[in-house]
PDB file of C-alpha atoms in Angstrom:
ATOM      1  CA  MET D   1     -25.979 -30.430  -1.845  1.00 50.00           C
ATOM      2  CA  LYS D   2     -25.841 -30.983  -5.609  1.00 55.00           C
ATOM      3  CA  ASP D   3     -29.660 -32.465  -5.330  1.00 56.00           C
ATOM      4  CA  ARG D   4     -30.688 -28.848  -3.905  1.00 60.00           C
ATOM      5  CA  VAL D   5     -28.440 -26.512  -5.858  1.00 64.00           C
ATOM      6  CA  PRO D   6     -27.865 -26.836  -9.370  1.00 70.00           C
ATOM      7  CA  PHE D   7     -23.992 -26.828 -10.029  1.00 78.00           C
ATOM      8  CA  ASP D   8     -22.384 -24.972 -12.941  1.00 80.00           C
ATOM      9  CA  VAL D   9     -19.122 -23.893 -14.026  1.00 85.00           C
ATOM     10  CA  MET D  10     -19.231 -20.827 -11.735  1.00 87.00           C
ATOM     11  CA  THR D  11     -20.232 -22.907  -8.711  1.00 85.00           C
ATOM     12  CA  TYR D  12     -17.311 -25.255  -9.334  1.00 85.00           C
ATOM     13  CA  ASN D  13     -15.014 -22.298  -9.704  1.00 85.00           C
ATOM     14  CA  THR D  14     -16.261 -21.144  -6.387  1.00 88.00           C
ATOM     15  CA  VAL D  15     -15.720 -24.143  -4.527  1.00 89.00           C
ATOM     16  CA  ILE D  16     -12.392 -25.035  -6.323  1.00 86.00           C
ATOM     17  CA  GLY D  17     -11.366 -21.199  -5.511  1.00 87.00           C
ATOM     18  CA  GLY D  18     -12.039 -21.748  -1.826  1.00 89.00           C
ATOM     19  CA  TRP D  19     -10.245 -25.038  -1.467  1.00 87.00           C
ATOM     20  CA  ALA D  20      -7.479 -23.389  -3.615  1.00 86.00           C
ATOM     21  CA  LYS D  21      -6.921 -20.364  -1.114  1.00 86.00           C
ATOM     22  CA  CYS D  22      -6.426 -22.936   1.829  1.00 86.00           C
ATOM     23  CA  GLY D  23      -3.714 -24.908  -0.393  1.00 82.00           C
ATOM     24  CA  ARG D  24      -5.871 -28.026  -0.168  1.00 88.00           C
ATOM     25  CA  VAL D  25      -4.594 -29.773  -3.268  1.00 87.00           C
ATOM     26  CA  ASN D  26      -6.550 -33.170  -2.670  1.00 88.00           C
ATOM     27  CA  GLU D  27      -9.861 -31.095  -2.338  1.00 90.00           C
ATOM     28  CA  VAL D  28      -9.025 -29.106  -5.634  1.00 87.00           C
ATOM     29  CA  GLU D  29      -8.216 -32.141  -7.552  1.00 85.00           C
ATOM     30  CA  MET D  30     -11.523 -34.095  -6.325  1.00 90.00           C
ATOM     31  CA  THR D  31     -13.774 -31.357  -7.158  1.00 87.00           C
ATOM     32  CA  LEU D  32     -11.892 -30.687 -10.517  1.00 85.00           C
ATOM     33  CA  LYS D  33     -12.731 -34.450 -11.393  1.00 87.00           C
ATOM     34  CA  LYS D  34     -16.472 -34.174 -10.331  1.00 86.00           C
ATOM     35  CA  MET D  35     -16.620 -31.094 -12.428  1.00 86.00           C
ATOM     36  CA  VAL D  36     -15.430 -32.799 -15.593  1.00 86.00           C
ATOM     37  CA  GLU D  37     -17.451 -35.885 -14.905  1.00 84.00           C
ATOM     38  CA  ASP D  38     -20.615 -33.560 -14.986  1.00 82.00           C
ATOM     39  CA  GLY D  39     -19.790 -32.339 -18.278  1.00 83.00           C
ATOM     40  CA  PHE D  40     -18.314 -29.033 -17.501  1.00 85.00           C
ATOM     41  CA  ASP D  41     -15.016 -28.031 -19.424  1.00 85.00           C
ATOM     42  CA  PRO D  42     -12.623 -26.104 -16.971  1.00 86.00           C
ATOM     43  CA  ASP D  43     -12.202 -22.426 -18.069  1.00 86.00           C
ATOM     44  CA  ASN D  44      -9.519 -19.874 -17.318  1.00 87.00           C
ATOM     45  CA  SER D  45     -10.818 -19.311 -13.828  1.00 88.00           C
ATOM     46  CA  THR D  46     -10.696 -22.912 -12.917  1.00 90.00           C
ATOM     47  CA  TYR D  47      -7.091 -23.282 -14.136  1.00 90.00           C
ATOM     48  CA  ALA D  48      -5.863 -20.223 -12.528  1.00 90.00           C
ATOM     49  CA  TYR D  49      -7.449 -21.435  -9.080  1.00 91.00           C
ATOM     50  CA  VAL D  50      -5.824 -24.666  -9.615  1.00 90.00           C
ATOM     51  CA  LEU D  51      -2.558 -23.166  -9.837  1.00 91.00           C
ATOM     52  CA  GLU D  52      -2.949 -20.996  -6.997  1.00 90.00           C
ATOM     53  CA  GLY D  53      -3.680 -23.876  -4.891  1.00 91.00           C
ATOM     54  CA  LEU D  54      -0.719 -25.768  -5.905  1.00 90.00           C
ATOM     55  CA  GLY D  55       1.380 -22.557  -5.239  1.00 88.00           C
ATOM     56  CA  ARG D  56       0.036 -22.360  -1.744  1.00 88.00           C
ATOM     57  CA  ALA D  57       1.071 -25.917  -0.974  1.00 89.00           C
ATOM     58  CA  GLY D  58       4.508 -25.232  -2.303  1.00 88.00           C
ATOM     59  CA  GLN D  59       3.880 -27.277  -5.440  1.00 91.00           C
ATOM     60  CA  ILE D  60       5.215 -24.525  -7.894  1.00 90.00           C
ATOM     61  CA  GLN D  61       6.853 -27.304 -10.297  1.00 92.00           C
ATOM     62  CA  ASN D  62       3.627 -29.167 -10.468  1.00 91.00           C
ATOM     63  CA  ALA D  63       1.972 -25.814 -11.260  1.00 90.00           C
ATOM     64  CA  VAL D  64       4.388 -25.137 -13.950  1.00 90.00           C
ATOM     65  CA  LYS D  65       3.777 -28.561 -15.725  1.00 90.00           C
ATOM     66  CA  ILE D  66       0.121 -27.995 -15.640  1.00 88.00           C
ATOM     67  CA  PHE D  67       0.583 -24.408 -17.130  1.00 89.00           C
ATOM     68  CA  GLU D  68       2.866 -25.714 -19.711  1.00 85.00           C
ATOM     69  CA  GLY D  69       0.471 -28.586 -20.731  1.00 85.00           C
ATOM     70  CA  LEU D  70      -2.415 -25.849 -21.402  1.00 81.00           C
ATOM     71  CA  ASP D  71      -0.862 -25.021 -24.706  1.00 69.00           C
ATOM     72  CA  GLU D  72      -2.903 -27.626 -26.089  1.00 63.00           C
ATOM     73  CA  LYS D  73      -6.200 -26.173 -24.665  1.00 61.00           C
ATOM     74  CA  GLU D  74      -7.124 -23.084 -26.641  1.00 55.00           C
ATOM     75  CA  GLY D  75      -7.939 -20.182 -24.983  1.00 51.00           C
ATOM     76  CA  CYS D  76      -6.441 -20.983 -21.583  1.00 52.00           C
ATOM     77  CA  VAL D  77      -2.858 -20.296 -21.417  1.00 53.00           C
ATOM     78  CA  GLN D  78      -3.055 -17.095 -23.329  1.00 65.00           C
ATOM     79  CA  HIS D  79      -5.410 -15.633 -20.564  1.00 86.00           C
ATOM     80  CA  VAL D  80      -4.014 -13.203 -18.327  1.00 92.00           C
ATOM     81  CA  GLU D  81      -5.843 -14.728 -15.264  1.00 92.00           C
ATOM     82  CA  VAL D  82      -3.822 -17.856 -15.645  1.00 91.00           C
ATOM     83  CA  TYR D  83      -0.475 -16.011 -16.027  1.00 93.00           C
ATOM     84  CA  ASN D  84      -1.033 -14.042 -12.845  1.00 94.00           C
ATOM     85  CA  ALA D  85      -1.688 -17.184 -10.901  1.00 93.00           C
ATOM     86  CA  LEU D  86       1.663 -18.648 -11.732  1.00 93.00           C
ATOM     87  CA  ILE D  87       3.451 -15.327 -11.586  1.00 95.00           C
ATOM     88  CA  SER D  88       2.100 -14.934  -8.203  1.00 94.00           C
ATOM     89  CA  ASN D  89       3.193 -18.318  -7.214  1.00 93.00           C
ATOM     90  CA  PHE D  90       6.703 -17.351  -7.966  1.00 94.00           C
ATOM     91  CA  MET D  91       6.382 -14.086  -6.299  1.00 94.00           C
ATOM     92  CA  THR D  92       5.190 -15.449  -3.046  1.00 91.00           C
ATOM     93  CA  ALA D  93       7.970 -18.030  -3.169  1.00 91.00           C
ATOM     94  CA  GLY D  94      10.499 -15.120  -3.720  1.00 90.00           C
ATOM     95  CA  GLN D  95      11.372 -16.433  -7.095  1.00 93.00           C
ATOM     96  CA  ILE D  96      11.001 -13.005  -8.622  1.00 94.00           C
ATOM     97  CA  ASP D  97      13.352 -13.451 -11.580  1.00 94.00           C
ATOM     98  CA  GLU D  98      11.435 -16.893 -12.507  1.00 94.00           C
ATOM     99  CA  GLY D  99       8.043 -15.115 -12.285  1.00 93.00           C
ATOM    100  CA  LEU D 100       9.475 -12.373 -14.539  1.00 94.00           C
ATOM    101  CA  GLU D 101      10.123 -14.813 -17.317  1.00 94.00           C
ATOM    102  CA  TYR D 102       6.517 -15.669 -17.485  1.00 93.00           C
ATOM    103  CA  TYR D 103       5.746 -11.993 -17.374  1.00 94.00           C
ATOM    104  CA  ARG D 104       7.952 -11.571 -20.631  1.00 92.00           C
ATOM    105  CA  LYS D 105       6.331 -14.583 -22.304  1.00 90.00           C
ATOM    106  CA  MET D 106       3.041 -12.881 -22.085  1.00 90.00           C
ATOM    107  CA  GLY D 107       3.950 -10.718 -24.981  1.00 83.00           C
ATOM    108  CA  SER D 108       4.822 -13.531 -27.278  1.00 84.00           C
ATOM    109  CA  LYS D 109       1.458 -14.952 -26.524  1.00 83.00           C
ATOM    110  CA  ASN D 110      -0.353 -11.772 -27.295  1.00 84.00           C
ATOM    111  CA  CYS D 111      -1.874 -11.658 -23.439  1.00 88.00           C
ATOM    112  CA  ASP D 112      -1.607  -7.958 -22.126  1.00 92.00           C
ATOM    113  CA  PRO D 113      -0.876  -7.761 -18.535  1.00 94.00           C
ATOM    114  CA  ASN D 114      -3.477  -6.139 -16.334  1.00 95.00           C
ATOM    115  CA  ASN D 115      -3.679  -4.319 -13.005  1.00 96.00           C
ATOM    116  CA  GLU D 116      -3.329  -7.251 -11.125  1.00 95.00           C
ATOM    117  CA  THR D 117      -0.192  -8.353 -12.862  1.00 96.00           C
ATOM    118  CA  TYR D 118       1.504  -4.903 -12.214  1.00 97.00           C
ATOM    119  CA  VAL D 119       0.356  -4.873  -8.612  1.00 97.00           C
ATOM    120  CA  ARG D 120       1.827  -8.406  -8.025  1.00 96.00           C
ATOM    121  CA  LEU D 121       5.211  -7.613  -9.674  1.00 97.00           C
ATOM    122  CA  ILE D 122       5.793  -4.332  -8.239  1.00 97.00           C
ATOM    123  CA  SER D 123       4.857  -5.315  -4.803  1.00 96.00           C
ATOM    124  CA  ALA D 124       7.188  -8.198  -5.217  1.00 96.00           C
ATOM    125  CA  PHE D 125      10.030  -6.027  -6.082  1.00 97.00           C
ATOM    126  CA  LEU D 126       9.498  -3.579  -3.417  1.00 96.00           C
ATOM    127  CA  LYS D 127       9.327  -6.325  -0.617  1.00 95.00           C
ATOM    128  CA  ALA D 128      12.584  -7.696  -2.018  1.00 95.00           C
ATOM    129  CA  ARG D 129      14.127  -3.894  -1.905  1.00 95.00           C
ATOM    130  CA  ARG D 130      14.658  -4.195  -5.684  1.00 96.00           C
ATOM    131  CA  VAL D 131      13.630  -0.413  -5.935  1.00 96.00           C
ATOM    132  CA  ALA D 132      14.783   0.240  -9.382  1.00 96.00           C
ATOM    133  CA  ASP D 133      12.877  -2.603 -10.971  1.00 96.00           C
ATOM    134  CA  GLY D 134       9.612  -1.729  -8.925  1.00 96.00           C
ATOM    135  CA  ILE D 135      10.124   1.981 -10.168  1.00 97.00           C
ATOM    136  CA  GLU D 136      10.592   0.546 -13.849  1.00 97.00           C
ATOM    137  CA  MET D 137       7.582  -1.711 -13.831  1.00 97.00           C
ATOM    138  CA  PHE D 138       5.667   1.104 -12.365  1.00 97.00           C
ATOM    139  CA  ASP D 139       6.450   3.326 -15.520  1.00 96.00           C
ATOM    140  CA  GLU D 140       5.491   0.485 -17.689  1.00 96.00           C
ATOM    141  CA  MET D 141       2.305   0.143 -16.075  1.00 96.00           C
ATOM    142  CA  ILE D 142       1.307   3.934 -16.328  1.00 96.00           C
ATOM    143  CA  GLY D 143       2.621   3.872 -19.805  1.00 94.00           C
ATOM    144  CA  ARG D 144      -0.065   1.053 -20.503  1.00 94.00           C
ATOM    145  CA  ARG D 145      -2.639   3.526 -19.242  1.00 94.00           C
ATOM    146  CA  ILE D 146      -3.114   1.077 -16.306  1.00 95.00           C
ATOM    147  CA  ILE D 147      -4.143   3.497 -13.319  1.00 95.00           C
ATOM    148  CA  PRO D 148      -3.749   2.234  -9.942  1.00 95.00           C
ATOM    149  CA  ASN D 149      -6.404   2.727  -7.462  1.00 95.00           C
ATOM    150  CA  THR D 150      -5.770   4.674  -4.008  1.00 96.00           C
ATOM    151  CA  GLY D 151      -5.066   1.629  -2.117  1.00 96.00           C
ATOM    152  CA  THR D 152      -2.482   0.169  -4.377  1.00 97.00           C
ATOM    153  CA  ILE D 153      -0.509   3.495  -4.301  1.00 97.00           C
ATOM    154  CA  THR D 154      -0.747   3.302  -0.592  1.00 97.00           C
ATOM    155  CA  SER D 155       0.439  -0.480  -0.518  1.00 97.00           C
ATOM    156  CA  PHE D 156       3.552   0.505  -3.000  1.00 97.00           C
ATOM    157  CA  LEU D 157       4.445   3.523  -0.603  1.00 97.00           C
ATOM    158  CA  LYS D 158       4.104   1.593   2.752  1.00 96.00           C
ATOM    159  CA  PRO D 159       7.471  -0.368   2.215  1.00 96.00           C
ATOM    160  CA  LEU D 160       9.180   2.392   0.316  1.00 96.00           C
ATOM    161  CA  CYS D 161       8.789   4.374   3.549  1.00 95.00           C
ATOM    162  CA  SER D 162       9.926   1.646   5.905  1.00 93.00           C
ATOM    163  CA  TYR D 163      13.500   1.521   4.512  1.00 90.00           C
ATOM    164  CA  GLY D 164      15.954   3.697   3.184  1.00 86.00           C
ATOM    165  CA  PRO D 165      15.776   7.548   1.990  1.00 91.00           C
ATOM    166  CA  PRO D 166      12.367   8.864   1.033  1.00 94.00           C
ATOM    167  CA  HIS D 167      13.589   9.584  -2.590  1.00 95.00           C
ATOM    168  CA  ALA D 168      12.100   6.300  -4.392  1.00 96.00           C
ATOM    169  CA  ALA D 169       8.631   6.969  -2.493  1.00 97.00           C
ATOM    170  CA  LEU D 170       8.489  10.394  -3.851  1.00 97.00           C
ATOM    171  CA  VAL D 171       9.457   9.140  -7.367  1.00 97.00           C
ATOM    172  CA  ILE D 172       6.612   6.820  -6.920  1.00 97.00           C
ATOM    173  CA  TYR D 173       3.953   9.645  -5.343  1.00 97.00           C
ATOM    174  CA  LYS D 174       4.973  11.914  -8.132  1.00 97.00           C
ATOM    175  CA  LYS D 175       4.416   9.896 -11.054  1.00 97.00           C
ATOM    176  CA  ALA D 176       1.086   8.636  -9.451  1.00 96.00           C
ATOM    177  CA  ARG D 177      -0.202  12.255  -9.039  1.00 96.00           C
ATOM    178  CA  GLU D 178       0.773  13.040 -12.554  1.00 95.00           C
ATOM    179  CA  ALA D 179      -0.978   9.945 -13.943  1.00 95.00           C
ATOM    180  CA  GLY D 180      -4.142  11.205 -12.192  1.00 94.00           C
ATOM    181  CA  CYS D 181      -4.206   8.810  -9.309  1.00 94.00           C
ATOM    182  CA  VAL D 182      -6.006   9.756  -6.005  1.00 95.00           C
ATOM    183  CA  ILE D 183      -3.441   9.759  -2.953  1.00 97.00           C
ATOM    184  CA  SER D 184      -4.994   8.680   0.189  1.00 97.00           C
ATOM    185  CA  LEU D 185      -4.203  10.376   3.676  1.00 97.00           C
ATOM    186  CA  SER D 186      -2.525   7.335   4.709  1.00 97.00           C
ATOM    187  CA  ALA D 187      -0.060   7.734   2.053  1.00 97.00           C
ATOM    188  CA  TYR D 188       0.405  11.376   2.817  1.00 98.00           C
ATOM    189  CA  LYS D 189       1.206  10.475   6.305  1.00 98.00           C
ATOM    190  CA  LEU D 190       3.759   7.733   5.328  1.00 97.00           C
ATOM    191  CA  LEU D 191       5.355  10.399   3.053  1.00 97.00           C
ATOM    192  CA  LEU D 192       5.443  13.156   5.790  1.00 97.00           C
ATOM    193  CA  MET D 193       6.533  10.343   8.416  1.00 97.00           C
ATOM    194  CA  ARG D 194       9.526   9.615   6.212  1.00 96.00           C
ATOM    195  CA  LEU D 195      10.549  13.173   5.038  1.00 96.00           C
ATOM    196  CA  SER D 196      10.451  14.328   8.716  1.00 96.00           C
ATOM    197  CA  ARG D 197      12.817  11.810   9.911  1.00 94.00           C
ATOM    198  CA  PHE D 198      15.295  12.295   7.059  1.00 94.00           C
ATOM    199  CA  GLY D 199      14.753  16.105   7.476  1.00 89.00           C
ATOM    200  CA  LYS D 200      13.665  16.855   4.087  1.00 93.00           C
ATOM    201  CA  CYS D 201      12.104  20.168   5.128  1.00 91.00           C
ATOM    202  CA  GLY D 202      11.287  21.767   1.833  1.00 93.00           C
ATOM    203  CA  MET D 203       9.640  18.781   0.330  1.00 96.00           C
ATOM    204  CA  LEU D 204       7.742  18.029   3.738  1.00 96.00           C
ATOM    205  CA  LEU D 205       6.215  21.382   3.336  1.00 96.00           C
ATOM    206  CA  SER D 206       5.416  20.821  -0.398  1.00 97.00           C
ATOM    207  CA  VAL D 207       3.637  17.462   0.136  1.00 97.00           C
ATOM    208  CA  TRP D 208       1.860  19.056   3.246  1.00 97.00           C
ATOM    209  CA  ASN D 209       0.567  21.564   0.871  1.00 97.00           C
ATOM    210  CA  GLU D 210      -0.384  19.207  -1.888  1.00 97.00           C
ATOM    211  CA  MET D 211      -2.069  17.275   1.072  1.00 97.00           C
ATOM    212  CA  LEU D 212      -4.093  20.248   2.086  1.00 96.00           C
ATOM    213  CA  ASP D 213      -4.908  21.100  -1.608  1.00 96.00           C
ATOM    214  CA  SER D 214      -6.408  17.560  -1.943  1.00 95.00           C
ATOM    215  CA  GLY D 215      -9.183  18.446   0.407  1.00 95.00           C
ATOM    216  CA  TYR D 216      -7.421  16.425   3.571  1.00 96.00           C
ATOM    217  CA  SER D 217      -7.339  18.296   7.031  1.00 94.00           C
ATOM    218  CA  SER D 218      -4.220  17.959   9.105  1.00 94.00           C
ATOM    219  CA  ASP D 219      -4.843  15.864  12.346  1.00 94.00           C
ATOM    220  CA  VAL D 220      -2.363  15.411  15.161  1.00 94.00           C
ATOM    221  CA  GLU D 221      -0.089  13.008  13.226  1.00 96.00           C
ATOM    222  CA  VAL D 222       0.373  15.443  10.528  1.00 97.00           C
ATOM    223  CA  TYR D 223       1.177  18.335  12.814  1.00 96.00           C
ATOM    224  CA  GLU D 224       3.920  16.210  14.730  1.00 96.00           C
ATOM    225  CA  TYR D 225       5.522  15.065  11.716  1.00 97.00           C
ATOM    226  CA  VAL D 226       6.010  18.650  10.325  1.00 97.00           C
ATOM    227  CA  ILE D 227       7.085  20.032  13.467  1.00 96.00           C
ATOM    228  CA  ASN D 228       9.535  17.273  13.981  1.00 96.00           C
ATOM    229  CA  GLY D 229      10.966  17.796  10.562  1.00 95.00           C
ATOM    230  CA  LEU D 230      11.125  21.416  11.111  1.00 96.00           C
ATOM    231  CA  CYS D 231      13.140  20.859  14.344  1.00 95.00           C
ATOM    232  CA  ASN D 232      15.312  18.326  12.634  1.00 93.00           C
ATOM    233  CA  VAL D 233      16.684  20.991  10.326  1.00 93.00           C
ATOM    234  CA  GLY D 234      16.909  23.772  12.822  1.00 92.00           C
ATOM    235  CA  GLN D 235      13.778  25.738  11.429  1.00 94.00           C
ATOM    236  CA  LEU D 236      12.470  26.390  14.932  1.00 95.00           C
ATOM    237  CA  GLU D 237      10.545  29.819  14.193  1.00 94.00           C
ATOM    238  CA  SER D 238       8.326  27.802  11.434  1.00 95.00           C
ATOM    239  CA  ALA D 239       8.110  24.945  13.916  1.00 96.00           C
ATOM    240  CA  VAL D 240       6.736  27.387  16.516  1.00 95.00           C
ATOM    241  CA  LEU D 241       4.158  28.888  14.095  1.00 96.00           C
ATOM    242  CA  VAL D 242       2.937  25.274  13.034  1.00 96.00           C
ATOM    243  CA  MET D 243       2.685  24.427  16.849  1.00 95.00           C
ATOM    244  CA  GLU D 244       0.577  27.706  17.428  1.00 93.00           C
ATOM    245  CA  GLU D 245      -1.492  26.820  14.383  1.00 93.00           C
ATOM    246  CA  ALA D 246      -2.415  23.396  15.710  1.00 92.00           C
ATOM    247  CA  LEU D 247      -3.089  24.314  19.487  1.00 89.00           C
ATOM    248  CA  CYS D 248      -5.179  27.672  18.795  1.00 83.00           C
ATOM    249  CA  GLU D 249      -6.465  27.415  15.246  1.00 81.00           C
ATOM    250  CA  ARG D 250      -7.100  23.799  14.984  1.00 82.00           C
ATOM    251  CA  GLY D 251      -7.536  22.652  18.444  1.00 82.00           C
ATOM    252  CA  VAL D 252      -4.960  19.781  17.853  1.00 86.00           C
ATOM    253  CA  TYR D 253      -2.752  18.902  20.678  1.00 88.00           C
ATOM    254  CA  PRO D 254       0.718  17.279  19.802  1.00 91.00           C
ATOM    255  CA  SER D 255       2.087  14.851  22.241  1.00 91.00           C
ATOM    256  CA  LYS D 256       4.304  15.824  25.145  1.00 90.00           C
ATOM    257  CA  LEU D 257       7.298  14.321  23.350  1.00 94.00           C
ATOM    258  CA  ILE D 258       7.129  16.722  20.308  1.00 94.00           C
ATOM    259  CA  CYS D 259       6.292  19.542  22.660  1.00 93.00           C
ATOM    260  CA  SER D 260       9.312  18.836  24.944  1.00 94.00           C
ATOM    261  CA  LYS D 261      11.596  18.455  21.807  1.00 95.00           C
ATOM    262  CA  LEU D 262      10.531  21.933  20.294  1.00 95.00           C
ATOM    263  CA  LYS D 263      11.025  23.544  23.749  1.00 94.00           C
ATOM    264  CA  ASN D 264      14.514  22.062  24.419  1.00 95.00           C
ATOM    265  CA  LYS D 265      15.487  23.029  20.792  1.00 94.00           C
ATOM    266  CA  LEU D 266      14.544  26.604  21.580  1.00 94.00           C
ATOM    267  CA  LEU D 267      16.257  26.779  24.986  1.00 94.00           C
ATOM    268  CA  SER D 268      19.363  25.178  23.552  1.00 93.00           C
ATOM    269  CA  SER D 269      19.249  28.025  20.849  1.00 92.00           C
ATOM    270  CA  ASN D 270      19.110  30.555  23.520  1.00 93.00           C
ATOM    271  CA  LYS D 271      15.556  31.463  22.398  1.00 93.00           C
ATOM    272  CA  ILE D 272      14.260  31.477  26.192  1.00 93.00           C
ATOM    273  CA  GLU D 273      11.405  34.040  25.846  1.00 93.00           C
ATOM    274  CA  THR D 274       9.881  32.165  22.677  1.00 92.00           C
ATOM    275  CA  ALA D 275      10.208  29.009  24.555  1.00 92.00           C
ATOM    276  CA  TYR D 276       8.408  30.721  27.593  1.00 93.00           C
ATOM    277  CA  LYS D 277       5.545  31.734  25.668  1.00 92.00           C
ATOM    278  CA  LEU D 278       5.180  28.670  23.919  1.00 91.00           C
ATOM    279  CA  SER D 279       4.978  27.018  27.045  1.00 90.00           C
ATOM    280  CA  LEU D 280       2.035  28.970  28.293  1.00 90.00           C
ATOM    281  CA  LYS D 281       0.252  28.349  25.312  1.00 88.00           C
ATOM    282  CA  ILE D 282       0.834  24.644  25.551  1.00 87.00           C
ATOM    283  CA  LYS D 283      -0.216  24.852  29.215  1.00 86.00           C
ATOM    284  CA  ALA D 284      -3.555  26.459  28.336  1.00 84.00           C
ATOM    285  CA  ALA D 285      -3.967  24.396  25.336  1.00 79.00           C
ATOM    286  CA  ARG D 286      -3.735  21.198  27.829  1.00 78.00           C
ATOM    287  CA  CYS D 287      -5.893  22.678  30.479  1.00 76.00           C
ATOM    288  CA  ASN D 288      -8.555  23.013  27.644  1.00 72.00           C
ATOM    289  CA  GLU D 289      -7.974  19.270  26.425  1.00 70.00           C
ATOM    290  CA  ASN D 290      -8.307  18.115  29.690  1.00 69.00           C
ATOM    291  CA  ALA D 291     -11.442  19.957  30.604  1.00 71.00           C
ATOM    292  CA  GLN D 292     -13.051  18.589  26.965  1.00 70.00           C
ATOM    293  CA  ARG D 293     -11.975  14.930  28.241  1.00 71.00           C
ATOM    294  CA  TYR D 294     -13.838  15.656  31.419  1.00 64.00           C
ATOM    295  CA  TRP D 295     -17.067  16.756  30.209  1.00 69.00           C
ATOM    296  CA  ARG D 296     -17.251  14.213  27.425  1.00 72.00           C
ATOM    297  CA  ALA D 297     -16.690  11.649  29.982  1.00 76.00           C
ATOM    298  CA  LYS D 298     -19.759  13.265  31.890  1.00 72.00           C
ATOM    299  CA  GLY D 299     -21.712  13.004  28.816  1.00 76.00           C
ATOM    300  CA  TRP D 300     -21.243  16.559  27.506  1.00 75.00           C
ATOM    301  CA  HIS D 301     -19.882  16.970  23.884  1.00 63.00           C
ATOM    302  CA  PHE D 302     -19.028  20.413  22.645  1.00 55.00           C
TER     303      PHE D 302
END
């Protein structure tokens, strides 16, 4: 291949990076040797890939030895890309405190962490349920004016909405909004789901309004979360209004489970007339939904 394709540093880095992602240390070493033999000096990206490959192969201590040996190579160890690779190795292995030590060393080397550094650290903290440390690191990230993108915020909220109360997720959400981050519809749904489950009705409605103000439309999942949350705290009249809005104004049909839950709550609260009227509206909406499905199956779309 070298006879047909001219190799340079970028080409070698691409090949080394590919082997590194597979944890193929022998191939990484062979390619690195050929790179040096061809007269190309490894750069920061090269060493980052080498450390990544060693980490994926479970050879973290070897990665540390190479990293420490880079002190004699000017311009390598000070680079954030190399630090990120080593920190990521520790985070993946669950050795968070060890990775945190190298994060702190960055300051003494005049190496500023970047977005990738913080994402890896915060994600590791949240995965390990060290929520306070994750929020503290997020504060530091925002304080450095490193603004995470939409997908990153969603990735932070996802684990927070899978365990424990929604307080920590709301803290991240509010700080992200204040920093000017764009919140995705998926992130809003995660928050609504968690708030609904814990019966945080006031905050549920507040987040819902903020979602609508951001330009997103409510789909069936959103309506189900809101109705379920209102049912959980006994605000049945409000739940009925939201159900009617979904059925009559938006043409959205919540699941039978949510409809049955609301009707049973109304009946147990002796709101028989309200439950009956709601049942008629749900029945009419279901007929309309079934008709739409039938005609769409026949090729008619309206």
